[in-house]
mmCIF file of C-alpha atoms in Angstrom:
data_model
loop_
_atom_site.group_PDB
_atom_site.id
_atom_site.type_symbol
_atom_site.label_atom_id
_atom_site.label_comp_id
_atom_site.label_asym_id
_atom_site.label_seq_id
_atom_site.Cartn_x
_atom_site.Cartn_y
_atom_site.Cartn_z
ATOM 1 C CA MET A 25 -92.662 121.550 -29.442
ATOM 2 C CA SER A 26 -89.151 120.191 -29.472
ATOM 3 C CA ARG A 27 -88.401 116.559 -28.641
ATOM 4 C CA VAL A 28 -86.790 115.211 -25.484
ATOM 5 C CA GLN A 29 -83.054 115.876 -25.685
ATOM 6 C CA THR A 30 -80.102 114.423 -23.817
ATOM 7 C CA ILE A 31 -77.198 116.853 -23.876
ATOM 8 C CA THR A 32 -73.709 115.987 -22.658
ATOM 9 C CA ILE A 33 -71.874 118.979 -21.201
ATOM 10 C CA GLU A 34 -68.713 119.589 -23.180
ATOM 11 C CA GLU A 35 -65.218 119.650 -21.713
ATOM 12 C CA ASP A 36 -64.716 123.372 -22.380
ATOM 13 C CA GLN A 37 -67.635 124.370 -20.156
ATOM 14 C CA PRO A 38 -67.058 125.266 -16.477
ATOM 15 C CA GLU A 39 -68.753 123.680 -13.489
ATOM 16 C CA GLN A 40 -71.874 125.689 -12.698
ATOM 17 C CA ARG A 41 -75.417 125.561 -11.374
ATOM 18 C CA LEU A 42 -77.933 123.610 -13.430
ATOM 19 C CA ASP A 43 -80.261 126.609 -13.841
ATOM 20 C CA ARG A 44 -77.420 128.804 -15.105
ATOM 21 C CA TRP A 45 -76.370 126.169 -17.640
ATOM 22 C CA PHE A 46 -79.982 125.782 -18.740
ATOM 23 C CA ARG A 47 -80.522 129.523 -19.269
ATOM 24 C CA LYS A 48 -77.350 129.760 -21.363
ATOM 25 C CA MET A 49 -78.492 126.889 -23.563
ATOM 26 C CA PHE A 50 -82.116 128.027 -23.740
ATOM 27 C CA PRO A 51 -82.129 131.804 -23.148
ATOM 28 C CA GLN A 52 -85.905 132.221 -23.411
ATOM 29 C CA VAL A 53 -86.666 129.744 -20.618
ATOM 30 C CA THR A 54 -87.497 131.591 -17.400
ATOM 31 C CA GLN A 55 -86.168 130.707 -13.960
ATOM 32 C CA GLY A 56 -89.718 129.838 -12.934
ATOM 33 C CA ASN A 57 -90.025 127.340 -15.795
ATOM 34 C CA ILE A 58 -86.740 125.700 -14.802
ATOM 35 C CA GLU A 59 -87.850 125.381 -11.158
ATOM 36 C CA LYS A 60 -91.166 123.841 -12.248
ATOM 37 C CA MET A 61 -89.513 121.329 -14.595
ATOM 38 C CA CYS A 62 -87.096 120.316 -11.828
ATOM 39 C CA ARG A 63 -89.956 119.800 -9.332
ATOM 40 C CA LYS A 64 -91.804 117.601 -11.828
ATOM 41 C CA GLY A 65 -88.651 115.589 -12.554
ATOM 42 C CA GLU A 66 -88.651 116.597 -16.213
ATOM 43 C CA ILE A 67 -85.088 117.869 -16.059
ATOM 44 C CA ARG A 68 -82.656 115.171 -14.959
ATOM 45 C CA VAL A 69 -78.898 114.994 -14.415
ATOM 46 C CA ASP A 70 -77.235 111.651 -15.229
ATOM 47 C CA GLY A 71 -80.693 110.068 -15.040
ATOM 48 C CA ALA A 72 -81.515 111.379 -11.562
ATOM 49 C CA ARG A 73 -83.903 114.084 -10.412
ATOM 50 C CA ALA A 74 -82.154 117.371 -9.735
ATOM 51 C CA LYS A 75 -82.734 120.766 -8.197
ATOM 52 C CA SER A 76 -82.115 124.042 -9.963
ATOM 53 C CA ASN A 77 -78.990 124.646 -7.849
ATOM 54 C CA THR A 78 -77.458 121.216 -8.550
ATOM 55 C CA ARG A 79 -73.852 121.589 -9.690
ATOM 56 C CA VAL A 80 -73.183 120.267 -13.182
ATOM 57 C CA GLY A 81 -69.974 120.029 -15.169
ATOM 58 C CA PRO A 82 -68.133 118.428 -18.101
ATOM 59 C CA GLY A 83 -69.243 114.897 -19.026
ATOM 60 C CA MET A 84 -72.605 115.044 -17.226
ATOM 61 C CA GLU A 85 -75.752 114.246 -19.198
ATOM 62 C CA ILE A 86 -78.739 116.587 -18.936
ATOM 63 C CA ARG A 87 -82.229 115.424 -19.906
ATOM 64 C CA VAL A 88 -84.112 118.337 -21.468
ATOM 65 C CA PRO A 89 -87.887 117.898 -21.781
ATOM 66 C CA PRO A 90 -89.898 119.054 -24.816
ATOM 67 C CA LEU A 91 -89.863 122.836 -25.046
ATOM 68 C CA PRO A 92 -92.231 125.127 -26.967
ATOM 69 C CA ASP A 93 -90.794 126.501 -30.189
ATOM 70 C CA GLU A 94 -90.351 129.940 -28.676
ATOM 71 C CA ASN A 95 -88.048 128.394 -26.080
ATOM 72 C CA ALA A 96 -85.646 126.917 -28.609
ATOM 73 C CA PRO A 97 -82.023 128.015 -28.269
ATOM 74 C CA LYS A 98 -81.303 131.426 -29.746
ATOM 75 C CA PRO A 99 -78.359 131.835 -32.068
ATOM 76 C CA MET A 100 -75.483 133.224 -30.030
ATOM 77 C CA ARG A 101 -74.313 135.662 -32.690
ATOM 78 C CA ASP A 102 -76.188 138.824 -33.565
ATOM 79 C CA THR A 103 -74.262 141.326 -35.617
ATOM 80 C CA THR A 104 -77.285 142.914 -37.257
ATOM 81 C CA ASN A 105 -77.030 146.029 -35.092
ATOM 82 C CA ILE A 106 -73.273 146.464 -35.523
ATOM 83 C CA SER A 107 -72.342 148.999 -38.172
ATOM 84 C CA ALA A 108 -69.584 148.277 -40.660
ATOM 85 C CA ALA A 109 -67.538 151.081 -39.098
ATOM 86 C CA ASP A 110 -67.882 149.616 -35.579
ATOM 87 C CA ALA A 111 -67.046 146.113 -36.815
ATOM 88 C CA ARG A 112 -63.919 147.471 -38.482
ATOM 89 C CA MET A 113 -63.039 149.439 -35.341
ATOM 90 C CA MET A 114 -63.255 146.283 -33.202
ATOM 91 C CA ARG A 115 -61.144 144.247 -35.628
ATOM 92 C CA ASP A 116 -58.523 147.001 -35.805
ATOM 93 C CA ALA A 117 -58.406 147.095 -31.985
ATOM 94 C CA VAL A 118 -57.217 143.462 -31.698
ATOM 95 C CA ILE A 119 -53.611 143.264 -30.469
ATOM 96 C CA TYR A 120 -53.489 139.540 -29.578
ATOM 97 C CA GLN A 121 -55.668 136.534 -30.379
ATOM 98 C CA ASP A 122 -55.650 132.748 -30.483
ATOM 99 C CA GLU A 123 -58.330 130.059 -30.294
ATOM 100 C CA HIS A 124 -58.864 130.787 -26.593
ATOM 101 C CA ILE A 125 -58.339 134.508 -25.961
ATOM 102 C CA ILE A 126 -58.682 137.881 -27.655
ATOM 103 C CA VAL A 127 -57.015 141.029 -26.310
ATOM 104 C CA ILE A 128 -57.994 144.438 -27.661
ATOM 105 C CA ASN A 129 -56.720 147.979 -27.227
ATOM 106 C CA LYS A 130 -60.006 149.472 -26.025
ATOM 107 C CA PRO A 131 -60.619 152.941 -27.455
ATOM 108 C CA ALA A 132 -61.094 155.780 -24.980
ATOM 109 C CA GLY A 133 -64.757 156.756 -24.695
ATOM 110 C CA LEU A 134 -66.138 153.286 -25.455
ATOM 111 C CA PRO A 135 -67.858 151.664 -22.433
ATOM 112 C CA THR A 136 -66.898 148.101 -21.563
ATOM 113 C CA GLN A 137 -70.498 147.134 -20.819
ATOM 114 C CA GLY A 138 -73.966 148.578 -21.260
ATOM 115 C CA GLY A 139 -75.599 150.575 -18.496
ATOM 116 C CA SER A 140 -77.566 153.723 -17.982
ATOM 117 C CA LYS A 141 -78.102 155.220 -21.454
ATOM 118 C CA GLN A 142 -75.255 153.078 -22.855
ATOM 119 C CA THR A 143 -76.208 151.003 -25.891
ATOM 120 C CA ARG A 144 -72.857 150.895 -27.731
ATOM 121 C CA HIS A 145 -70.182 149.030 -25.788
ATOM 122 C CA VAL A 146 -67.432 146.398 -26.056
ATOM 123 C CA ASP A 147 -69.659 143.611 -24.744
ATOM 124 C CA GLY A 148 -72.161 144.140 -27.548
ATOM 125 C CA LEU A 149 -69.659 144.911 -30.286
ATOM 126 C CA SER A 150 -67.549 141.839 -29.437
ATOM 127 C CA ALA A 151 -69.875 139.826 -31.692
ATOM 128 C CA ALA A 152 -67.881 141.356 -34.555
ATOM 129 C CA LEU A 153 -64.903 139.279 -33.329
ATOM 130 C CA GLN A 154 -66.776 135.968 -33.093
ATOM 131 C CA GLY A 155 -65.632 134.588 -36.447
ATOM 132 C CA GLU A 156 -66.397 130.869 -36.772
ATOM 133 C CA PHE A 157 -66.595 130.276 -33.038
ATOM 134 C CA PRO A 158 -70.008 129.228 -31.570
ATOM 135 C CA GLU A 159 -70.239 132.186 -29.136
ATOM 136 C CA LYS A 160 -69.175 135.791 -29.091
ATOM 137 C CA PRO A 161 -66.139 136.579 -26.895
ATOM 138 C CA ARG A 162 -66.851 137.164 -23.210
ATOM 139 C CA LEU A 163 -65.525 139.917 -20.966
ATOM 140 C CA VAL A 164 -63.317 138.797 -18.075
ATOM 141 C CA HIS A 165 -62.487 142.216 -16.576
ATOM 142 C CA ARG A 166 -63.399 145.886 -17.041
ATOM 143 C CA LEU A 167 -61.972 149.286 -17.913
ATOM 144 C CA ASP A 168 -63.656 152.625 -17.254
ATOM 145 C CA LYS A 169 -65.366 154.198 -20.264
ATOM 146 C CA ASP A 170 -62.740 156.914 -20.726
ATOM 147 C CA THR A 171 -59.749 154.661 -19.977
ATOM 148 C CA SER A 172 -58.069 153.156 -23.035
ATOM 149 C CA GLY A 173 -55.844 150.120 -23.336
ATOM 150 C CA VAL A 174 -55.500 146.398 -22.797
ATOM 151 C CA LEU A 175 -58.794 144.537 -22.349
ATOM 152 C CA ALA A 176 -59.017 140.729 -22.454
ATOM 153 C CA LEU A 177 -61.931 138.612 -23.662
ATOM 154 C CA ALA A 178 -62.379 134.825 -23.680
ATOM 155 C CA ARG A 179 -63.725 132.744 -26.555
ATOM 156 C CA THR A 180 -65.351 130.000 -24.425
ATOM 157 C CA PRO A 181 -67.178 129.827 -21.074
ATOM 158 C CA ALA A 182 -64.441 127.614 -19.631
ATOM 159 C CA MET A 183 -61.689 130.040 -20.641
ATOM 160 C CA ALA A 184 -63.742 132.962 -19.284
ATOM 161 C CA SER A 185 -64.060 131.159 -15.950
ATOM 162 C CA LYS A 186 -60.305 130.511 -15.729
ATOM 163 C CA LEU A 187 -59.323 134.051 -16.678
ATOM 164 C CA THR A 188 -61.882 135.606 -14.331
ATOM 165 C CA GLU A 189 -60.455 133.450 -11.545
ATOM 166 C CA ALA A 190 -56.937 134.613 -12.408
ATOM 167 C CA PHE A 191 -57.995 138.256 -12.129
ATOM 168 C CA ARG A 192 -59.870 137.578 -8.887
ATOM 169 C CA HIS A 193 -56.860 135.904 -7.266
ATOM 170 C CA LYS A 194 -54.406 138.529 -8.565
ATOM 171 C CA ASN A 195 -52.572 136.094 -10.832
ATOM 172 C CA THR A 196 -52.316 138.810 -13.447
ATOM 173 C CA ARG A 197 -50.291 142.002 -13.584
ATOM 174 C CA LYS A 198 -51.547 145.285 -15.053
ATOM 175 C CA ILE A 199 -49.497 148.426 -15.620
ATOM 176 C CA TYR A 200 -51.151 151.734 -16.465
ATOM 177 C CA TRP A 201 -49.683 154.955 -17.816
ATOM 178 C CA ALA A 202 -51.055 158.388 -16.985
ATOM 179 C CA LEU A 203 -50.293 162.067 -17.324
ATOM 180 C CA VAL A 204 -50.848 163.691 -13.941
ATOM 181 C CA ALA A 205 -50.819 167.248 -12.634
ATOM 182 C CA GLY A 206 -47.677 168.196 -10.703
ATOM 183 C CA VAL A 207 -44.848 165.850 -9.722
ATOM 184 C CA PRO A 208 -45.506 163.050 -7.200
ATOM 185 C CA THR A 209 -42.848 162.710 -4.518
ATOM 186 C CA PRO A 210 -41.262 160.473 -3.643
ATOM 187 C CA TYR A 211 -40.829 159.529 -7.285
ATOM 188 C CA LEU A 212 -41.410 155.850 -6.468
ATOM 189 C CA GLY A 213 -44.049 155.017 -3.903
ATOM 190 C CA GLU A 214 -47.370 153.461 -2.994
ATOM 191 C CA VAL A 215 -50.824 154.639 -1.975
ATOM 192 C CA LYS A 216 -52.860 152.655 0.553
ATOM 193 C CA TYR A 217 -55.927 154.817 1.084
ATOM 194 C CA GLY A 218 -59.134 152.824 1.383
ATOM 195 C CA LEU A 219 -62.100 153.626 -0.868
ATOM 196 C CA VAL A 220 -65.787 153.963 -0.063
ATOM 197 C CA LYS A 221 -68.543 154.613 -2.567
ATOM 198 C CA ALA A 222 -70.478 157.863 -2.342
ATOM 199 C CA ARG A 223 -73.827 157.630 -4.108
ATOM 200 C CA GLY A 224 -74.393 160.068 -6.937
ATOM 201 C CA ARG A 225 -77.487 161.917 -7.986
ATOM 202 C CA GLY A 226 -80.553 160.478 -9.676
ATOM 203 C CA LYS A 227 -82.639 157.353 -9.153
ATOM 204 C CA SER A 228 -79.853 155.054 -10.359
ATOM 205 C CA GLY A 229 -77.075 156.838 -8.503
ATOM 206 C CA GLU A 230 -75.606 158.485 -11.593
ATOM 207 C CA GLY A 231 -72.371 160.296 -10.915
ATOM 208 C CA GLU A 232 -71.337 158.127 -7.974
ATOM 209 C CA LYS A 233 -67.679 158.386 -7.019
ATOM 210 C CA MET A 234 -65.186 156.842 -4.647
ATOM 211 C CA ILE A 235 -64.055 158.706 -1.535
ATOM 212 C CA ALA A 236 -60.564 158.048 -0.157
ATOM 213 C CA VAL A 237 -60.291 156.929 3.474
ATOM 214 C CA HIS A 238 -57.095 157.145 5.514
ATOM 215 C CA PRO A 239 -55.715 153.651 6.288
ATOM 216 C CA ARG A 240 -56.238 154.134 10.022
ATOM 217 C CA ASP A 241 -59.946 154.870 9.457
ATOM 218 C CA ILE A 242 -60.807 152.049 7.043
ATOM 219 C CA ASP A 243 -62.037 149.534 9.628
ATOM 220 C CA ALA A 244 -64.247 152.161 11.261
ATOM 221 C CA THR A 245 -65.770 153.389 7.984
ATOM 222 C CA GLU A 246 -68.854 151.517 6.800
ATOM 223 C CA GLY A 247 -68.466 150.179 3.277
ATOM 224 C CA ALA A 248 -64.781 151.117 2.990
ATOM 225 C CA LYS A 249 -62.471 148.657 1.236
ATOM 226 C CA ARG A 250 -58.704 148.525 1.347
ATOM 227 C CA ALA A 251 -56.962 149.620 -1.849
ATOM 228 C CA HIS A 252 -53.298 149.535 -2.822
ATOM 229 C CA THR A 253 -51.566 151.214 -5.763
ATOM 230 C CA LEU A 254 -47.881 151.362 -6.722
ATOM 231 C CA TYR A 255 -46.731 154.383 -8.711
ATOM 232 C CA ALA A 256 -43.505 155.441 -10.420
ATOM 233 C CA THR A 257 -42.804 158.947 -11.723
ATOM 234 C CA LEU A 258 -41.040 158.388 -15.045
ATOM 235 C CA TYR A 259 -40.584 161.864 -16.563
ATOM 236 C CA ARG A 260 -41.794 165.365 -15.759
ATOM 237 C CA VAL A 261 -42.377 168.777 -17.333
ATOM 238 C CA GLY A 262 -40.906 171.107 -14.740
ATOM 239 C CA ALA A 263 -43.286 171.127 -11.795
ATOM 240 C CA ARG A 264 -46.374 171.198 -14.005
ATOM 241 C CA ALA A 265 -47.032 167.602 -15.073
ATOM 242 C CA SER A 266 -45.592 164.080 -14.955
ATOM 243 C CA TRP A 267 -45.679 160.800 -16.847
ATOM 244 C CA VAL A 268 -46.562 158.236 -14.183
ATOM 245 C CA ALA A 269 -46.745 154.429 -14.329
ATOM 246 C CA MET A 270 -49.181 152.756 -11.921
ATOM 247 C CA GLU A 271 -49.803 149.183 -10.875
ATOM 248 C CA PRO A 272 -53.054 148.421 -9.030
ATOM 249 C CA ILE A 273 -52.430 145.698 -6.461
ATOM 250 C CA THR A 274 -56.157 145.670 -5.664
ATOM 251 C CA GLY A 275 -58.879 146.271 -8.220
ATOM 252 C CA ARG A 276 -61.341 148.791 -6.772
ATOM 253 C CA THR A 277 -63.666 151.009 -8.794
ATOM 254 C CA HIS A 278 -61.857 154.170 -9.993
ATOM 255 C CA GLN A 279 -58.926 153.177 -7.783
ATOM 256 C CA LEU A 280 -56.125 154.815 -9.767
ATOM 257 C CA ARG A 281 -58.065 158.009 -10.394
ATOM 258 C CA ALA A 282 -59.123 158.406 -6.756
ATOM 259 C CA HIS A 283 -55.671 157.547 -5.390
ATOM 260 C CA MET A 284 -53.785 160.009 -7.600
ATOM 261 C CA ALA A 285 -56.271 162.778 -6.801
ATOM 262 C CA GLU A 286 -55.995 162.048 -3.092
ATOM 263 C CA ILE A 287 -52.217 162.553 -3.084
ATOM 264 C CA GLY A 288 -52.685 165.860 -4.911
ATOM 265 C CA HIS A 289 -51.833 164.788 -8.453
ATOM 266 C CA PRO A 290 -55.084 164.141 -10.358
ATOM 267 C CA ILE A 291 -54.933 162.519 -13.774
ATOM 268 C CA ILE A 292 -55.164 165.080 -16.571
ATOM 269 C CA GLY A 293 -58.657 165.180 -18.044
ATOM 270 C CA ASP A 294 -60.337 163.605 -15.008
ATOM 271 C CA GLY A 295 -63.344 165.836 -14.419
ATOM 272 C CA LYS A 296 -64.764 163.530 -11.742
ATOM 273 C CA TYR A 297 -61.733 163.440 -9.424
ATOM 274 C CA GLY A 298 -59.595 166.340 -10.624
ATOM 275 C CA GLY A 299 -61.843 169.384 -10.559
ATOM 276 C CA SER A 300 -60.776 172.898 -9.606
ATOM 277 C CA GLY A 301 -61.075 172.035 -5.908
ATOM 278 C CA GLN A 302 -58.338 169.414 -6.286
ATOM 279 C CA GLU A 303 -55.301 171.703 -6.330
ATOM 280 C CA ASN A 304 -51.746 170.507 -6.826
ATOM 281 C CA LEU A 305 -48.454 172.153 -5.995
ATOM 282 C CA GLY A 306 -47.363 172.688 -9.607
ATOM 283 C CA ASP A 307 -47.690 175.751 -11.833
ATOM 284 C CA GLY A 308 -51.308 174.898 -12.662
ATOM 285 C CA TRP A 309 -54.273 173.493 -10.776
ATOM 286 C CA GLY A 310 -56.852 170.790 -11.247
ATOM 287 C CA ALA A 311 -56.821 168.198 -13.991
ATOM 288 C CA GLN A 312 -56.444 170.412 -17.059
ATOM 289 C CA LEU A 313 -53.173 171.738 -18.425
ATOM 290 C CA GLY A 314 -54.704 173.984 -21.068
ATOM 291 C CA GLY A 315 -53.119 174.947 -24.375
ATOM 292 C CA ILE A 316 -52.964 172.157 -26.930
ATOM 293 C CA ILE A 317 -53.147 169.360 -24.344
ATOM 294 C CA SER A 318 -56.362 167.398 -24.795
ATOM 295 C CA LYS A 319 -59.076 167.625 -22.155
ATOM 296 C CA LYS A 320 -59.700 163.862 -22.482
ATOM 297 C CA LEU A 321 -58.726 161.511 -19.652
ATOM 298 C CA HIS A 322 -55.017 160.650 -19.855
ATOM 299 C CA LEU A 323 -55.201 157.141 -18.377
ATOM 300 C CA HIS A 324 -54.146 154.099 -20.406
ATOM 301 C CA ALA A 325 -53.931 150.383 -19.541
ATOM 302 C CA ARG A 326 -50.471 149.902 -21.016
ATOM 303 C CA SER A 327 -49.799 146.198 -20.431
ATOM 304 C CA LEU A 328 -51.297 142.979 -19.111
ATOM 305 C CA THR A 329 -49.191 139.998 -18.021
ATOM 306 C CA PHE A 330 -50.826 136.639 -17.322
ATOM 307 C CA GLU A 331 -50.290 132.897 -17.521
ATOM 308 C CA HIS A 332 -52.218 131.542 -20.501
ATOM 309 C CA PRO A 333 -54.745 129.044 -19.012
ATOM 310 C CA ALA A 334 -54.348 126.659 -21.974
ATOM 311 C CA THR A 335 -50.644 126.817 -22.847
ATOM 312 C CA ARG A 336 -49.352 127.791 -19.353
ATOM 313 C CA LYS A 337 -46.980 130.252 -21.014
ATOM 314 C CA VAL A 338 -46.597 133.709 -19.457
ATOM 315 C CA ILE A 339 -47.802 136.326 -21.926
ATOM 316 C CA THR A 340 -47.421 140.096 -21.833
ATOM 317 C CA VAL A 341 -49.624 142.133 -24.160
ATOM 318 C CA THR A 342 -48.841 145.821 -24.680
ATOM 319 C CA ALA A 343 -51.179 148.488 -26.080
ATOM 320 C CA PRO A 344 -49.970 151.628 -27.909
ATOM 321 C CA LEU A 345 -51.135 154.996 -26.579
ATOM 322 C CA PRO A 346 -54.434 156.436 -27.843
ATOM 323 C CA GLU A 347 -54.223 159.392 -30.216
ATOM 324 C CA HIS A 348 -54.861 162.140 -27.649
ATOM 325 C CA MET A 349 -52.185 160.789 -25.262
ATOM 326 C CA GLU A 350 -49.749 160.207 -28.112
ATOM 327 C CA HIS A 351 -50.171 163.874 -29.056
ATOM 328 C CA SER A 352 -49.453 164.952 -25.455
ATOM 329 C CA TRP A 353 -46.361 162.710 -25.334
ATOM 330 C CA GLU A 354 -45.101 164.276 -28.582
ATOM 331 C CA THR A 355 -45.718 167.758 -27.163
ATOM 332 C CA PHE A 356 -43.484 166.980 -24.166
ATOM 333 C CA GLY A 357 -40.856 165.177 -26.229
ATOM 334 C CA TRP A 358 -41.539 161.748 -24.739
ATOM 335 C CA THR A 359 -41.550 158.427 -26.611
ATOM 336 C CA GLU A 360 -43.001 155.121 -25.443
ATOM 337 C CA ASP A 361 -39.605 153.373 -25.465
ATOM 338 C CA LEU A 362 -38.315 155.676 -22.699
ATOM 339 C CA ALA A 363 -40.214 153.712 -20.039
ATOM 340 C CA ALA A 364 -38.583 150.775 -18.255
ATOM 341 C CA ASP A 365 -40.184 147.386 -18.789
ATOM 342 C CA ASP A 366 -40.757 147.130 -15.040
ATOM 343 C CA PRO A 367 -40.831 150.547 -13.322
ATOM 344 C CA PHE A 368 -41.589 148.841 -9.998
ATOM 345 C CA GLU A 369 -38.632 146.459 -9.848
ATOM 346 C CA GLU A 370 -37.060 148.439 -6.998
ATOM 347 C CA LEU A 371 -40.271 148.338 -4.932
ATOM 348 C CA ARG A 372 -40.563 144.602 -5.438
ATOM 349 C CA GLY A 373 -37.039 144.222 -4.114
#
């Protein structure tokens, strides 16, 4: 058994529920145990009895009763299951870091988080980036498995809370690059189709996808959410394919992929939204160009702009194209420096 402890919540921790704080500090303690200890008055906040949903924050003192040895805090870092190759891959992916934030260029094909049959993902491999910090970096937003590019992680719970809030309240700006079938017209425009989730097959809904809903039908469609995407056609290959920049104003699941498919220009390599039934008006059809162009998804989170929560400086982090997209760009004679810094300046007025 451990002894009675009095722990002062540190300044870098966010305000949160007592039970959530307790489970982070003592991961093996169950919710039921926390509820019981609160009812018996064994857990106290600033000397007073507390409920499991009591809000706690920096500077507050938490009385922790004796806990069995098996309920002692677990070490936060576990790199035993990370191969040397994966650790090197994660370190090589870092494109920005300081004592608060890490930004990586997520490889295409690597899931952001674990899920159905997914055991190798950024969330787990981020322990390779922990260094001398007490916790492994935390995710603050997501990218689809096959989407590459800028992905931010926070080094502390407090920084994770602030960055997550910034993403939630749209105080960040993300620009994506894609290769799409055909040529979107007008060259500069926006898509405002709503999105509703259609359940996939299997017990866990594998294969679910988003269905576009016309703006006039959104309010009458159960489960539909408004979605808004800006797009700019940068360069094209005849009528066959285009280099498009996109800025998601909202952040819906598969938003960019579903929106581009809905306007008839699916992203190259998108088997979910750009199948043979999704024809475009170019020389080809669907989301494959054939020849030497890769069949992988050509969608890349090019840049992320945000106000650093600690320094208050505005930072823009840019990620180079993944190998398969770089090869396609070379095939069409495009280089990354051809794109304007802000393709949407005209739309913003």
